[in-house]
GROMACS .gro file of N, CA and C in nm:
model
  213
    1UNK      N    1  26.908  -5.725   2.029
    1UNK     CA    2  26.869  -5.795   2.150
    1UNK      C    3  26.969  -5.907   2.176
    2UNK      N    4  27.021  -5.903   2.343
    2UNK     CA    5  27.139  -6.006   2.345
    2UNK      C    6  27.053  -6.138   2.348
    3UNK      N    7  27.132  -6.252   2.286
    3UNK     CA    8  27.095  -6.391   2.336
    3UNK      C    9  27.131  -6.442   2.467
    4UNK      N   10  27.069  -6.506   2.540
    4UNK     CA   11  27.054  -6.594   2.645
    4UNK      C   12  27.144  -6.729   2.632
    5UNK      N   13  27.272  -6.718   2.669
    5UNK     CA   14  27.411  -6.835   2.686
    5UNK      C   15  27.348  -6.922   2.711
    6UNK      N   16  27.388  -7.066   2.645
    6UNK     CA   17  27.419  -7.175   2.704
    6UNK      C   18  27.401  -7.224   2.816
    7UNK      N   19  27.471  -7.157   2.916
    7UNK     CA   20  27.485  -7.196   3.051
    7UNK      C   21  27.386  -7.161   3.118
    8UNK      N   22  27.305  -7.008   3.088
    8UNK     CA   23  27.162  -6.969   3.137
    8UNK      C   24  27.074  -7.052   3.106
    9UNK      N   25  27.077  -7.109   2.983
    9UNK     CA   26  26.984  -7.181   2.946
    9UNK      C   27  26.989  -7.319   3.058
   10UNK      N   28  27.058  -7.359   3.038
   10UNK     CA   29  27.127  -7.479   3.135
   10UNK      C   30  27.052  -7.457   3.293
   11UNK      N   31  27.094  -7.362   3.362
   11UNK     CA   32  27.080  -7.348   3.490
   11UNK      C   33  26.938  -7.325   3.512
   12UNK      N   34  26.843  -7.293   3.401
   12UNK     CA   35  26.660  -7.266   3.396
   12UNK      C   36  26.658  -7.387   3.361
   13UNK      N   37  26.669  -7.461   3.327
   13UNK     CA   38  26.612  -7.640   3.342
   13UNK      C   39  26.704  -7.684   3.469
   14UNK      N   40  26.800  -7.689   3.489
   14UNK     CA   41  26.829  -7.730   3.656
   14UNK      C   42  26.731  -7.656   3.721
   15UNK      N   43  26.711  -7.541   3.747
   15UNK     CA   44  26.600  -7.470   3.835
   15UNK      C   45  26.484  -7.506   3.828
   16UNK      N   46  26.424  -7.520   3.713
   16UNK     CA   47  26.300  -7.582   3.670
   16UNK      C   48  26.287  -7.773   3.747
   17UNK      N   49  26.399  -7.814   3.694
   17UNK     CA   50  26.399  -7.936   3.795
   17UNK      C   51  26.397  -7.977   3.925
   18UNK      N   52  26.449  -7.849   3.991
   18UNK     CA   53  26.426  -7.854   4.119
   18UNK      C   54  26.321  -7.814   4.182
   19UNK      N   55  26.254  -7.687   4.133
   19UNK     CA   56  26.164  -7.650   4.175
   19UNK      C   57  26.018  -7.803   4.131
   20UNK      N   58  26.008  -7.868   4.025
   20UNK     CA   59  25.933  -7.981   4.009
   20UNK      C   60  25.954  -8.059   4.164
   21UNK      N   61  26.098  -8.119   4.160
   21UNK     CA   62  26.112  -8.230   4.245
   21UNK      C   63  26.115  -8.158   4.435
   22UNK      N   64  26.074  -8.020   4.455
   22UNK     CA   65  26.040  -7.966   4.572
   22UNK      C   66  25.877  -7.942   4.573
   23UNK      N   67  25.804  -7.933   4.490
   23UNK     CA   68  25.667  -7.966   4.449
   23UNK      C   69  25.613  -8.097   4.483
   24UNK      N   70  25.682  -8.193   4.422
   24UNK     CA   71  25.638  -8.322   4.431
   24UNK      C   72  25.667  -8.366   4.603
   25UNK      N   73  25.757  -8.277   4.666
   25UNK     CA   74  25.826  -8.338   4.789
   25UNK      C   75  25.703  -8.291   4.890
   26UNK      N   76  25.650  -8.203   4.832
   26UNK     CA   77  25.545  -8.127   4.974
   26UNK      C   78  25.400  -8.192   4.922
   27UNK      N   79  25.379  -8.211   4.752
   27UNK     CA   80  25.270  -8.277   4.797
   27UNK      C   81  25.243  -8.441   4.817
   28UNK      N   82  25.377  -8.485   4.803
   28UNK     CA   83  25.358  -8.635   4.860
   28UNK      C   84  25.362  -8.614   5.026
   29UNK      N   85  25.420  -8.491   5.124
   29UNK     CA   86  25.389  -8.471   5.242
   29UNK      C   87  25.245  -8.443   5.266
   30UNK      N   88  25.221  -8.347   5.192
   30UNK     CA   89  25.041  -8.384   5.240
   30UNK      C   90  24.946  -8.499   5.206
   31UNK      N   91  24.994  -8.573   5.149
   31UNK     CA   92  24.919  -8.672   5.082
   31UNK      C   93  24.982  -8.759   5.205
   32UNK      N   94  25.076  -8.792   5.291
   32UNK     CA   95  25.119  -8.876   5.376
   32UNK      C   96  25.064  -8.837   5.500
   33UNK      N   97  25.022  -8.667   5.527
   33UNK     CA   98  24.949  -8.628   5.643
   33UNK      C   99  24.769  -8.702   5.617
   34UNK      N  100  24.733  -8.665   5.516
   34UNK     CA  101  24.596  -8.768   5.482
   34UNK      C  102  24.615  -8.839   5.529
   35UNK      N  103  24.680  -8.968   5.517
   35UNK     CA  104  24.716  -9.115   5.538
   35UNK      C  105  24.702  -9.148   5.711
   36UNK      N  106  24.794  -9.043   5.719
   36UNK     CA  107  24.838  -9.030   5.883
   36UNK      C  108  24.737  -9.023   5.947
   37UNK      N  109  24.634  -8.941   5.923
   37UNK     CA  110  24.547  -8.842   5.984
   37UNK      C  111  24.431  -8.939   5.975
   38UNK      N  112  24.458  -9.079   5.894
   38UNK     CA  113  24.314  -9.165   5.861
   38UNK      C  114  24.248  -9.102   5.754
   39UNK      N  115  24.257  -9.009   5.696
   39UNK     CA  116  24.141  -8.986   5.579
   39UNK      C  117  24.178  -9.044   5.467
   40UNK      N  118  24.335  -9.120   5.428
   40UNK     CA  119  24.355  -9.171   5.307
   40UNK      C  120  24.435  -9.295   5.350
   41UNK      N  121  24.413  -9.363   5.230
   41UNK     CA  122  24.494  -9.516   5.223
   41UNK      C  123  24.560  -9.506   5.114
   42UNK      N  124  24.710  -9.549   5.154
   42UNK     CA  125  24.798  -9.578   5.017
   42UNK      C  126  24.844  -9.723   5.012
   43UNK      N  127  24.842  -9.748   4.914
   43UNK     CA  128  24.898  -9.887   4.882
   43UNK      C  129  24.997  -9.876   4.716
   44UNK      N  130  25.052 -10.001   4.739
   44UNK     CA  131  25.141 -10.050   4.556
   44UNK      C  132  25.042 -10.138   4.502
   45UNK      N  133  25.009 -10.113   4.397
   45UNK     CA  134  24.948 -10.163   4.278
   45UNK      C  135  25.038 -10.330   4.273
   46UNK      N  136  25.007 -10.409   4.224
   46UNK     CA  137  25.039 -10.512   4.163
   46UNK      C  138  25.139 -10.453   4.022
   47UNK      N  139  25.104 -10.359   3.949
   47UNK     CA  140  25.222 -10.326   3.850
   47UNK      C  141  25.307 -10.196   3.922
   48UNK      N  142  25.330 -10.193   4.053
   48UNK     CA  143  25.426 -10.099   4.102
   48UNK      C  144  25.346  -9.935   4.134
   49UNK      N  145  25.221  -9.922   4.102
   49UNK     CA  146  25.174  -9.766   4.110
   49UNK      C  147  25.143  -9.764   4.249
   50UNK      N  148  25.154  -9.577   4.243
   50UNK     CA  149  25.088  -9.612   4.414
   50UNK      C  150  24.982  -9.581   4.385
   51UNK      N  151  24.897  -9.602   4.484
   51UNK     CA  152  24.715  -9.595   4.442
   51UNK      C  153  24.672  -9.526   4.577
   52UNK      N  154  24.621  -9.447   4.578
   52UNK     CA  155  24.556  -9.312   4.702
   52UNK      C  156  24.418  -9.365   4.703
   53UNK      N  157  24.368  -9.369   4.847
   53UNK     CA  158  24.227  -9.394   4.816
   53UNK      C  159  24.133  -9.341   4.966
   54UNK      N  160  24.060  -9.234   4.936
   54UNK     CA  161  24.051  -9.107   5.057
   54UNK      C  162  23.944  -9.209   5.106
   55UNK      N  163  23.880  -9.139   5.213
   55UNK     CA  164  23.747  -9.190   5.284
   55UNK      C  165  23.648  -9.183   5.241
   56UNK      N  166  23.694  -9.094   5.148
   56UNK     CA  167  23.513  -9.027   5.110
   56UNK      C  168  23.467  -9.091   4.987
   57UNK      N  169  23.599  -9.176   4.918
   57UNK     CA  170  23.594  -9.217   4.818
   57UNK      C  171  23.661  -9.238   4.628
   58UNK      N  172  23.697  -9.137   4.655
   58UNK     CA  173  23.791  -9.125   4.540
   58UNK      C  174  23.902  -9.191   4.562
   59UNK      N  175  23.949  -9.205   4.441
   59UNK     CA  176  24.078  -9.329   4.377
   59UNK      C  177  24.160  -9.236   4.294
   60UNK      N  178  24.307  -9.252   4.324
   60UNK     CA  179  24.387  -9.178   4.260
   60UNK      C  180  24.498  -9.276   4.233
   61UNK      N  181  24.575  -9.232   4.091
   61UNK     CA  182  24.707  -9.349   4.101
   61UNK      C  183  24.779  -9.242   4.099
   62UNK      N  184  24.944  -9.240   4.192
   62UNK     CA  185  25.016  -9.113   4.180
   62UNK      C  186  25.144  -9.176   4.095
   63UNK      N  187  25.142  -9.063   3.978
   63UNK     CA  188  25.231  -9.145   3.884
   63UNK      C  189  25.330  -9.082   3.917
   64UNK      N  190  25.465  -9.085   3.829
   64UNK     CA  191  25.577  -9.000   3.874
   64UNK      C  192  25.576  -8.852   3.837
   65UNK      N  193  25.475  -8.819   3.754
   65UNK     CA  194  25.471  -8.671   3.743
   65UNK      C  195  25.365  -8.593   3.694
   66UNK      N  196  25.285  -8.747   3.771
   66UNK     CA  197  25.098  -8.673   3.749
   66UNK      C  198  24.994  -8.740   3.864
   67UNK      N  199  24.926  -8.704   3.868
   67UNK     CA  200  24.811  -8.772   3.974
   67UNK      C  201  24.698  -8.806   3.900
   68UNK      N  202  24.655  -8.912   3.832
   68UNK     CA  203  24.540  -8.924   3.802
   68UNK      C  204  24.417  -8.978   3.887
   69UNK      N  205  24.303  -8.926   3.880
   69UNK     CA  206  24.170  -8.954   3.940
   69UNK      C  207  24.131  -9.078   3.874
   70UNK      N  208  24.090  -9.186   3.924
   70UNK     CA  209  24.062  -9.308   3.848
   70UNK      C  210  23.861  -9.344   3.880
   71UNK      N  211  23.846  -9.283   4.007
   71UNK     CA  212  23.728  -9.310   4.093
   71UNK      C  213  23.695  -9.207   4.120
   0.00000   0.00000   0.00000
């Protein structure tokens, strides 16, 4: 069985990175249509987080490569 080069290896974590940072790009767009649309509020934290906070009630802090539910 052949091994998988260096450079393949290489170009599946560039790919992998991009495909993350095109993920994160569409759902910080819907999370900005919320906002837009009035159903959500974003604000900066006092230590720099952003903090999501819908109508209905829930609290979210959006970290750089997670969303946690806080509320």
């Amino acid at each position: 069985m052949a091994r998988s080069s260096t450079a393949a290896a290489d170009s599946q974590v560039a790919n992998g990175t991009a495909v993350r940072e095109d993920a994160k790009a569409l759902v910080m767009a819907a999370i900005g249509m919320l906002v837009e649309n009035g159903k959500a509020e974003w604000s900066r934290t006092a230590t720099g987080e952003i903090e999501l906070r819908l109508v209905s009630g829930e609290v979210f802090v959006l970290g750089e490569a997670s969303v946690t539910r806080v509320v």
